[in-house]
Structure formats: structure tokens, C-alpha cells
Short mmCIF file of C-alpha atoms and ligand atoms in Angstrom, two decimals:
data_model
loop_
_atom_site.label_atom_id
_atom_site.label_comp_id
_atom_site.label_asym_id
_atom_site.label_seq_id
_atom_site.Cartn_x
_atom_site.Cartn_y
_atom_site.Cartn_z
CA UNK F 1 -0.20 0.32 0.02
CA UNK F 2 2.83 2.22 0.83
CA UNK F 3 4.42 1.23 -2.40
CA UNK F 4 1.22 1.99 -4.03
CA UNK F 5 0.81 5.52 -2.84
CA UNK F 6 4.30 6.59 -3.68
CA UNK F 7 3.90 5.30 -7.30
CA UNK F 8 0.40 7.46 -6.98
CA UNK F 9 2.42 10.50 -6.21
CA UNK F 10 4.87 10.26 -8.60
CA UNK F 11 2.69 9.51 -11.34
CA UNK F 12 0.84 12.76 -10.11
CA UNK F 13 3.66 14.86 -10.72
CA UNK F 14 4.67 13.56 -14.29
CA UNK F 15 1.30 13.64 -15.18
CA UNK F 16 1.61 9.88 -16.02
CA UNK F 17 -1.16 7.80 -14.86
CA UNK F 18 0.64 4.45 -13.72
CA UNK F 19 -2.06 2.77 -11.52
CA UNK F 20 -2.81 -0.94 -12.28
CA UNK F 21 -6.38 0.26 -13.88
CA UNK F 22 -6.54 3.01 -16.55
CA UNK F 23 -8.28 2.69 -20.00
CA UNK F 24 -10.28 5.40 -21.83
CA UNK F 25 -10.74 4.06 -25.10
CA UNK F 26 -11.27 0.31 -26.89
CA UNK F 27 -7.93 0.81 -28.91
CA UNK F 28 -4.97 2.61 -26.83
CA UNK F 29 -2.36 -0.33 -26.66
CA UNK F 30 -3.43 -2.93 -24.52
CA UNK F 31 -1.44 -3.77 -21.45
CA UNK F 32 -3.32 -6.21 -19.14
CA UNK F 33 -6.94 -7.94 -19.84
CA UNK F 34 -8.83 -10.11 -18.05
CA UNK F 35 -9.85 -13.28 -20.08
CA UNK F 36 -13.31 -15.04 -19.22
CA UNK F 37 -13.25 -18.68 -18.35
CA UNK F 38 -16.21 -21.10 -19.27
CA UNK F 39 -15.88 -23.52 -15.98
CA UNK F 40 -18.95 -24.52 -14.93
CA UNK F 41 -20.94 -22.79 -17.81
CA UNK F 42 -24.62 -23.64 -17.15
CA UNK F 43 -28.00 -22.50 -18.72
CA UNK F 44 -29.63 -19.64 -16.17
CA UNK F 45 -32.47 -20.51 -14.15
CA UNK F 46 -35.35 -19.79 -16.59
CA UNK F 47 -36.95 -16.39 -16.07
CA UNK F 48 -39.02 -13.69 -18.50
CA UNK F 49 -35.99 -11.47 -19.09
CA UNK F 50 -34.29 -13.89 -21.15
CA UNK F 51 -36.64 -14.58 -24.48
CA UNK F 52 -36.72 -11.03 -25.33
CA UNK F 53 -32.73 -11.56 -26.30
CA UNK F 54 -32.26 -15.26 -27.05
CA UNK F 55 -32.12 -16.45 -30.86
CA UNK F 56 -35.94 -17.86 -31.04
CA UNK F 57 -34.23 -21.35 -31.89
CA UNK F 58 -32.95 -21.23 -28.59
CA UNK F 59 -35.76 -20.52 -26.20
CA UNK F 60 -36.94 -23.98 -25.91
CA UNK F 61 -33.58 -25.40 -25.22
CA UNK F 62 -33.16 -22.63 -21.99
CA UNK F 63 -36.72 -23.41 -20.70
CA UNK F 64 -35.94 -27.28 -20.63
CA UNK F 65 -32.27 -27.18 -19.74
CA UNK F 66 -32.42 -24.31 -17.10
CA UNK F 67 -29.99 -25.02 -14.43
CA UNK F 68 -27.96 -27.50 -16.12
CA UNK F 69 -24.68 -27.60 -17.75
CA UNK F 70 -23.76 -26.51 -20.94
CA UNK F 71 -22.78 -29.63 -23.00
CA UNK F 72 -19.10 -30.50 -21.53
CA UNK F 73 -18.19 -31.09 -25.31
CA UNK F 74 -18.93 -27.64 -26.38
CA UNK F 75 -17.25 -25.92 -22.89
CA UNK F 76 -14.09 -28.22 -23.83
CA UNK F 77 -13.89 -26.91 -27.35
CA UNK F 78 -14.22 -23.11 -25.89
CA UNK F 79 -11.83 -23.49 -23.24
CA UNK F 80 -9.03 -24.77 -25.77
CA UNK F 81 -9.99 -21.81 -28.23
CA UNK F 82 -9.90 -19.58 -24.80
CA UNK F 83 -6.39 -21.14 -24.13
CA UNK F 84 -5.19 -20.30 -27.63
CA UNK F 85 -6.43 -16.67 -27.43
CA UNK F 86 -5.01 -16.01 -24.10
CA UNK F 87 -1.60 -17.33 -25.73
CA UNK F 88 -2.16 -15.15 -28.82
CA UNK F 89 -2.27 -12.11 -26.27
CA UNK F 90 0.77 -12.88 -24.61
CA UNK F 91 2.69 -13.61 -27.35
CA UNK F 92 1.97 -9.72 -28.32
CA UNK F 93 2.82 -8.70 -25.07
CA UNK F 94 -0.54 -8.41 -23.04
CA UNK F 95 -0.53 -9.40 -19.83
CA UNK F 96 -3.72 -11.70 -19.10
CA UNK F 97 -5.45 -12.47 -16.03
CA UNK F 98 -8.03 -14.69 -15.25
CA UNK F 99 -11.27 -15.12 -13.05
CA UNK F 100 -11.86 -17.44 -10.20
CA UNK F 101 -14.22 -20.10 -10.52
CA UNK F 102 -17.17 -19.82 -8.46
CA UNK F 103 -20.24 -22.36 -8.16
CA UNK F 104 -22.72 -21.72 -10.90
CA UNK F 105 -25.40 -24.64 -10.30
CA UNK F 106 -25.67 -23.60 -6.34
CA UNK F 107 -28.77 -21.82 -6.14
CA UNK F 108 -28.66 -18.56 -4.28
CA UNK F 109 -31.81 -15.83 -3.13
CA UNK F 110 -32.75 -12.66 -2.55
CA UNK F 111 -36.05 -11.69 -0.06
CA UNK F 112 -38.09 -12.11 -3.04
CA UNK F 113 -36.68 -14.74 -5.66
CA UNK F 114 -34.10 -17.46 -6.27
CA UNK F 115 -31.72 -18.68 -9.10
CA UNK F 116 -28.34 -20.34 -10.28
CA UNK F 117 -25.76 -18.48 -12.09
CA UNK F 118 -24.49 -18.84 -15.74
CA UNK F 119 -20.65 -18.23 -16.30
CA UNK F 120 -17.82 -15.93 -15.51
CA UNK F 121 -17.09 -16.16 -19.56
CA UNK F 122 -17.86 -12.27 -20.28
CA UNK F 123 -15.79 -9.81 -18.42
CA UNK F 124 -17.24 -7.46 -20.69
CA UNK F 125 -20.55 -7.36 -19.15
CA UNK F 126 -19.93 -7.30 -15.57
CA UNK F 127 -17.24 -4.69 -14.99
CA UNK F 128 -16.96 -1.29 -16.78
CA UNK F 129 -13.33 0.53 -16.91
CA UNK F 130 -13.63 4.13 -17.46
CA UNK F 131 -10.03 5.65 -16.89
CA UNK F 132 -8.77 4.56 -13.56
CA UNK F 133 -12.30 3.37 -11.87
CA UNK F 134 -13.42 -0.53 -12.37
CA UNK F 135 -16.94 -0.56 -11.72
CA UNK F 136 -19.34 -3.66 -11.13
CA UNK F 137 -22.56 -3.34 -12.92
CA UNK F 138 -25.93 -3.50 -11.43
CA UNK F 139 -26.73 -6.57 -14.03
CA UNK F 140 -30.55 -6.79 -14.71
CA UNK F 141 -30.58 -11.05 -14.87
CA UNK F 142 -31.25 -12.88 -11.76
CA UNK F 143 -28.81 -15.69 -13.00
CA UNK F 144 -25.79 -12.96 -12.99
CA UNK F 145 -26.41 -11.26 -9.49
CA UNK F 146 -23.09 -12.97 -8.37
CA UNK F 147 -20.93 -13.05 -11.64
CA UNK F 148 -18.85 -10.24 -10.33
CA UNK F 149 -17.83 -12.83 -7.23
CA UNK F 150 -15.30 -14.53 -9.79
CA UNK F 151 -13.41 -11.22 -10.11
CA UNK F 152 -13.56 -10.43 -6.83
CA UNK F 153 -9.48 -11.68 -5.67
CA UNK F 154 -8.53 -9.28 -8.75
CA UNK F 155 -10.94 -6.59 -8.04
CA UNK F 156 -9.20 -6.32 -4.45
CA UNK F 157 -5.87 -6.49 -5.86
CA UNK F 158 -6.15 -3.43 -8.26
CA UNK F 159 -8.10 -1.92 -5.32
CA UNK F 160 -4.83 -2.35 -3.26
CA UNK F 161 -2.94 -1.21 -5.95
CA UNK F 162 -4.33 2.61 -6.17
CA UNK F 163 -7.35 2.02 -8.66
CA UNK F 164 -11.05 3.57 -8.06
CA UNK F 165 -13.53 0.64 -7.44
CA UNK F 166 -16.93 1.04 -7.24
CA UNK F 167 -20.46 -0.83 -7.89
CA UNK F 168 -23.65 0.51 -8.81
CA UNK F 169 -26.49 0.22 -6.78
CA UNK F 170 -27.62 -3.30 -6.10
CA UNK F 171 -30.54 -4.16 -7.73
CA UNK F 172 -33.49 -5.70 -5.98
CA UNK F 173 -34.77 -7.47 -9.50
CA UNK F 174 -38.27 -8.33 -8.17
CA UNK F 175 -41.07 -8.41 -10.90
CA UNK F 176 -41.57 -4.54 -10.60
CA UNK F 177 -37.74 -4.65 -12.77
CA UNK F 178 -39.76 -6.40 -15.53
CA UNK F 179 -42.62 -5.80 -17.66
CA UNK F 180 -44.87 -8.21 -17.09
CA UNK F 181 -47.00 -7.68 -20.22
CA UNK F 182 -44.11 -7.88 -22.38
CA UNK F 183 -44.51 -9.34 -25.91
CA UNK F 184 -42.27 -9.59 -28.64
CA UNK F 185 -44.79 -7.53 -30.86
CA UNK F 186 -43.28 -3.97 -31.77
CA UNK F 187 -45.12 -0.91 -31.46
CA UNK F 188 -43.48 2.18 -33.61
CA UNK F 189 -39.97 1.59 -34.66
CA UNK F 190 -38.68 1.22 -31.29
CA UNK F 191 -37.83 -1.98 -29.61
CA UNK F 192 -40.03 -3.14 -26.69
CA UNK F 193 -37.35 -3.86 -23.87
CA UNK F 194 -38.43 -6.15 -21.04
CA UNK F 195 -36.71 -3.97 -18.07
CA UNK F 196 -38.27 -1.12 -16.72
CA UNK F 197 -37.53 2.04 -15.04
CA UNK F 198 -38.14 0.66 -11.27
CA UNK F 199 -34.57 0.63 -10.18
CA UNK F 200 -31.12 1.39 -12.26
CA UNK F 201 -29.84 -1.55 -13.91
CA UNK F 202 -26.83 -1.83 -16.90
CA UNK F 203 -24.74 -4.43 -18.26
CA UNK F 204 -21.16 -2.57 -19.02
CA UNK F 205 -21.31 -3.79 -22.64
CA UNK F 206 -24.06 -1.24 -23.30
CA UNK F 207 -20.94 1.13 -23.24
CA UNK F 208 -18.41 1.94 -25.54
CA UNK F 209 -15.45 4.22 -24.62
CA UNK F 210 -14.05 6.92 -26.73
CA UNK F 211 -12.23 8.90 -24.59
CA UNK F 212 -14.62 11.91 -23.12
CA UNK F 213 -17.37 10.56 -25.12
CA UNK F 214 -19.43 7.12 -24.23
CA UNK F 215 -21.67 5.52 -26.60
CA UNK F 216 -24.79 3.96 -24.84
CA UNK F 217 -27.66 2.13 -25.90
CA UNK F 218 -30.92 1.48 -24.08
CA UNK F 219 -31.27 -2.35 -24.06
CA UNK F 220 -33.11 -5.28 -22.63
CA UNK F 221 -30.66 -5.17 -19.75
CA UNK F 222 -29.92 -1.41 -19.48
CA UNK F 223 -32.57 1.58 -18.64
CA UNK F 224 -32.64 4.80 -18.58
CA UNK F 225 -32.32 4.95 -14.92
CA UNK F 226 -28.75 3.19 -15.06
CA UNK F 227 -27.55 5.24 -17.85
CA UNK F 228 -28.35 8.41 -15.59
CA UNK F 229 -26.62 6.71 -12.42
CA UNK F 230 -23.60 5.92 -14.40
CA UNK F 231 -23.44 9.42 -16.25
CA UNK F 232 -23.54 10.96 -12.40
CA UNK F 233 -21.05 8.65 -11.21
CA UNK F 234 -18.39 9.43 -14.27
CA UNK F 235 -19.03 13.18 -13.36
CA UNK F 236 -18.30 16.06 -15.93
CA UNK F 237 -14.94 14.71 -17.57
CA UNK F 238 -17.41 12.35 -19.61
CA UNK F 239 -20.12 12.79 -22.08
CA UNK F 240 -22.75 9.50 -22.08
CA UNK F 241 -24.18 9.67 -25.83
CA UNK F 242 -27.39 7.42 -25.82
CA UNK F 243 -28.18 6.22 -29.48
CA UNK F 244 -30.74 3.82 -30.96
CA UNK F 245 -30.05 1.61 -33.47
CA UNK F 246 -32.54 -0.69 -35.91
CA UNK F 247 -32.20 -3.38 -33.32
CA UNK F 248 -35.27 -5.14 -31.88
CA UNK F 249 -33.67 -6.95 -29.27
CA UNK F 250 -31.03 -5.02 -28.12
CA UNK F 251 -28.47 -6.38 -25.34
CA UNK F 252 -25.42 -4.98 -25.77
CA UNK F 253 -23.58 -2.49 -28.39
CA UNK F 254 -20.46 -4.51 -29.54
CA UNK F 255 -21.79 -6.52 -31.97
CA UNK F 256 -23.87 -3.21 -33.60
CA UNK F 257 -21.47 0.20 -33.25
CA UNK F 258 -17.39 -0.70 -32.59
CA UNK F 259 -15.07 2.25 -32.74
CA UNK F 260 -11.85 0.39 -33.70
CA UNK F 261 -9.46 3.59 -33.88
CA UNK F 262 -9.86 7.17 -33.56
CA UNK F 263 -11.31 8.11 -37.23
CA UNK F 264 -12.39 4.52 -37.78
CA UNK F 265 -15.59 2.97 -37.15
CA UNK F 266 -17.10 -0.59 -37.38
CA UNK F 267 -20.68 -0.87 -37.92
CA UNK F 268 -23.51 -3.72 -38.04
CA UNK F 269 -24.94 -2.79 -41.75
CA UNK F 270 -28.46 -4.01 -40.61
CA UNK F 271 -28.72 -1.93 -37.54
CA UNK F 272 -26.89 0.91 -38.47
CA UNK F 273 -28.74 2.22 -41.49
CA UNK F 274 -27.41 5.84 -41.36
CA UNK F 275 -24.02 7.01 -39.35
CA UNK F 276 -24.61 8.43 -36.35
CA UNK F 277 -23.77 12.35 -36.58
CA UNK F 278 -21.35 12.14 -33.59
CA UNK F 279 -19.12 10.10 -36.25
CA UNK F 280 -19.33 12.37 -38.91
CA UNK F 281 -15.90 12.43 -40.86
CA UNK F 282 -15.17 9.03 -39.27
CA UNK F 283 -14.08 6.46 -41.99
CA UNK F 284 -17.12 3.56 -41.70
CA UNK F 285 -16.32 -0.31 -42.70
CA UNK F 286 -19.39 -2.17 -42.97
CA UNK F 287 -19.23 -5.41 -41.48
CA UNK F 288 -19.30 -8.24 -43.77
CA UNK F 289 -21.79 -10.77 -43.54
CA UNK F 290 -20.97 -13.15 -41.15
CA UNK F 291 -19.89 -17.02 -42.29
CA UNK F 292 -21.03 -18.91 -39.40
CA UNK F 293 -22.71 -21.77 -40.50
CA UNK F 294 -26.62 -22.08 -39.85
CA UNK F 295 -25.83 -25.53 -38.01
CA UNK F 296 -23.22 -23.70 -35.61
CA UNK F 297 -24.83 -23.63 -32.04
CA UNK F 298 -25.07 -19.91 -31.37
CA UNK F 299 -27.05 -20.17 -27.90
CA UNK F 300 -27.60 -16.14 -26.61
CA UNK F 301 -26.07 -14.27 -30.04
CA UNK F 302 -26.93 -13.36 -33.66
CA UNK F 303 -24.15 -14.33 -36.04
CA UNK F 304 -23.48 -10.39 -35.87
CA UNK F 305 -21.06 -11.76 -33.39
CA UNK F 306 -18.52 -11.70 -36.27
CA UNK F 307 -17.62 -7.83 -35.61
CA UNK F 308 -16.95 -8.62 -31.73
CA UNK F 309 -13.36 -7.57 -32.11
CA UNK F 310 -10.66 -6.80 -29.68
CA UNK F 311 -8.16 -3.94 -30.68
CA UNK F 312 -4.72 -4.57 -29.11
CA UNK F 313 -3.80 -0.58 -30.76
CA UNK F 314 -4.69 1.13 -33.39
CA UNK F 315 -3.93 -1.23 -35.77
CA UNK F 316 -3.54 -4.91 -34.31
CA UNK F 317 -6.93 -6.75 -34.18
CA UNK F 318 -8.00 -10.07 -33.14
CA UNK F 319 -10.36 -11.91 -35.31
CA UNK F 320 -12.02 -14.99 -35.95
CA UNK F 321 -9.59 -17.26 -37.67
CA UNK F 322 -12.43 -18.46 -40.14
CA UNK F 323 -13.72 -15.33 -40.98
CA UNK F 324 -11.74 -14.78 -44.33
CA UNK F 325 -14.27 -11.73 -45.25
CA UNK F 326 -13.71 -9.75 -41.72
CA UNK F 327 -9.91 -10.48 -42.22
CA UNK F 328 -9.76 -9.10 -46.02
CA UNK F 329 -12.07 -6.10 -45.33
CA UNK F 330 -10.21 -5.28 -41.99
CA UNK F 331 -6.70 -5.29 -44.11
CA UNK F 332 -8.25 -3.14 -46.72
CA UNK F 333 -9.33 -0.81 -43.63
CA UNK F 334 -5.47 -0.66 -43.08
CA UNK F 335 -5.60 -2.75 -39.81
CA UNK F 336 -3.72 -5.62 -38.93
CA UNK F 337 -5.49 -8.68 -38.13
CA UNK F 338 -4.37 -11.54 -35.84
CA UNK F 339 -6.57 -14.61 -36.35
CA UNK F 340 -7.78 -16.87 -33.64
CA UNK F 341 -9.89 -19.90 -33.79
CA UNK F 342 -12.84 -18.57 -31.53
CA UNK F 343 -16.27 -20.06 -33.22
CA UNK F 344 -16.72 -22.50 -30.21
CA UNK F 345 -16.72 -19.71 -28.03
CA UNK F 346 -18.87 -17.63 -29.78
CA UNK F 347 -21.99 -20.57 -29.06
CA UNK F 348 -21.89 -19.03 -25.37
CA UNK F 349 -22.77 -15.43 -26.80
CA UNK F 350 -19.62 -13.59 -27.23
CA UNK F 351 -16.60 -13.47 -28.91
CA UNK F 352 -13.33 -11.52 -28.14
CA UNK F 353 -14.37 -7.76 -27.04
CA UNK F 354 -17.04 -9.47 -24.88
CA UNK F 355 -14.65 -12.49 -23.16
CA UNK F 356 -12.39 -9.75 -22.41
CA UNK F 357 -12.19 -6.69 -19.81
CA UNK F 358 -9.04 -4.19 -21.01
CA UNK F 359 -7.78 -3.20 -17.73
CA UNK F 360 -5.10 -1.29 -18.67
CA UNK F 361 -4.25 0.71 -21.91
CA UNK F 362 -1.68 3.16 -22.24
CA UNK F 363 -2.79 6.49 -22.93
CA UNK F 364 -4.74 9.72 -21.57
CA UNK F 365 -8.23 11.21 -21.52
CA UNK F 366 -8.76 12.75 -24.92
CA UNK F 367 -11.55 13.91 -26.94
CA UNK F 368 -12.02 12.31 -30.44
CA UNK F 369 -15.87 12.78 -31.19
O1 LIG T 401 -26.34 -10.04 -31.43
O2 LIG T 401 -25.82 -8.15 -30.84
C1 LIG T 401 -24.58 -9.56 -28.80
C2 LIG T 401 -24.08 -10.16 -27.94
C3 LIG T 401 -22.92 -9.85 -26.96
N1 LIG T 401 -22.67 -10.11 -25.27
C4 LIG T 401 -25.81 -9.68 -30.59
C5 LIG T 401 -25.67 -9.94 -29.34
#
């Protein structure tokens, strides 16, 4: 602690940030990253918050297999791909950290409800890093209520090293937080969202960081109350812009809009028919159509998970090894793709961006927009 205090003073004098947690963008040079794990990955307890975001053909599977493990061979295949991803990151000079497995099939309860867990595969959903602040998100899914516990050893270490450690208000997640009359019918162009405004909830993956500007969306897990909580928590140094896309089942912004570098934006051509004004003047790459075969299981995502990339700096980008169209599009866009097999991991609902949390990137707080 004394050491951390001294380095904090030194960093203040030199104007350089040297704490263990510091990340302002999706593209500054990556120094340390958390990569999720699939140990114990299980179908969550059934709840009405699931159908609004599950692929239609998965609803029945989730209903009947609730509380049971995902198929062992799929978990093993995903675990092997995670190991390959970790090796690639380390070979590129990035320090990789992993969460601790916690029991996922033990029933826990609050005063109002009980549930089992899901996994610790997607640190991007659970934790939000903005500058030197690492924030535990008040997640809307009952099955993710204790997910942050898998990261507690790391959070404590980062705190002792000088990081700011915050958490959103612990949500109650009673029935009042979910629209009991939710149906899949659409009224007017906007998506029907299952979360109400009863209390603040958000997942970190509904926010994408571009220095002082943070792009957000409301979704089936992130409400206006949650976005407002974060806005006040972050204070005047940051501007949160809430955008709406052509996505009838939104949950997480990182398969819709991905700023890859200053002036370089990747968009989902189905969900972003018009480039938002904020990004006027940026070069825009429309994500090529995904090549994931129909027969490949995708439990919790659309095939647009192909655009869920991780930037190691302004040019190096980790991309799925079988996604040839994406690899060549990124090259033409002036980037250096690093291929990694990840299709089996994709089955669990995310790709390289979801599976990671960039704890530390070199760089300072700037405006890009
Ligand atoms: O199709 O937009 C993204 C999920 C990321 N956790 C989608 C799903």
C-alpha cells in the first residue's frame, strides 16, 4: 500500500497514470486484460428476461435445460479456444489475468426470488473500466447477480494497487423491474424492452468508450435509470451519448457499433442504416456478412458476433480465424488482423470483445468526437 501511494504521487507529478487500472478507449495500446472462463458454464434459471434476447430457436432449449450445464464437449472446445486466445495475447506482449471459478449451479436467493448462475465467460458485461475506475455493474439478469464475485480477487488486488473500485446500487430485481406484459410485438419503430425503470440496471457491454465520449444504448438489460446513474457517477469529465439502432432485441452494443481507432468505425449494416452524427467524418467499415454456418449453435447471440473484435492498439485486431471476409475487410481498412479460432466460444454468446476486459491501456483522456 505504501508503494502504491508513492507511485500514485510520482504519477501525479509526472502527469502519467501508472495505476493498475486505466483505460479510456477501445484502442489505446493494451497492457493488461482479463479473459473470461467457461468453467461450470450452465443454462441460467428460467426467467422472463431471457426470451427478449435469446435467438428464437433457443428459447425452448433454455426453458428445458435451465440450471443444467452446457454440453461438456462444447465447454471443452470453448476452453481450448480461450487458451489459444490467451497465448496469442501473451505473445503480443499483453498481461493476461483470469477470474476464479465460482459455483454456477448452487441456488442462491434474495428476499424475493431464487436463481442459479450462468458463467464468468464475459467480463465485458459485468465490469466497466472508465479511466482508473473499475465498476461492478448492477446487472438485470437474476442469473448474473453474483457474477462479479469471480473477479473479486482481481478487484481487491487492483484496489490495493491504487485503482478506484465502485459498484452500482445492488438491484432488487423483483417483478417490478420487468415488464410483466412484455410481448415480442413491436409498437412504432422502437424495440420493446423488458426492463422497466423501477431501479437502475445496466450491463457494461451497452457502453463503448471513445475517451471523453461514451456511446450507450438502452437495451433489455440497460435502462435510462442505469445510464443516468452512470452519468452522475462518472461526472463532468465524460459525456454519455445514448443512441438507438435498428435492433428489435438489443442487449450489448458491441455487435452493433465498434469504434476501432480514432476516425475508424465498424458498423453493423443491418442495425446502423445511417452513421450517427457523432461519427461524421470518420471512415466507416460495414461489417461483412457473417460466415458462421446455420448448423453452428449460437445460444445467446446473433451471427453478427463476427464484428465483436478486440483492438490491441490502433492497428492490431484479434479476429475469428475462419472469418475470411472480415479478415480481408480489416486489412483493406488499414488494420493488421491477428486470427484466432473462437467459433466454439462464440456459441456462449460473445467473441473477443465480450470475452475480455481491458484493464489497462496506455494513453490519456482525450476527445475524439
Ligand atoms: O447479436 O448483438 C451481442 C451479444 C454480446 N454479448 C448481438 C448479441
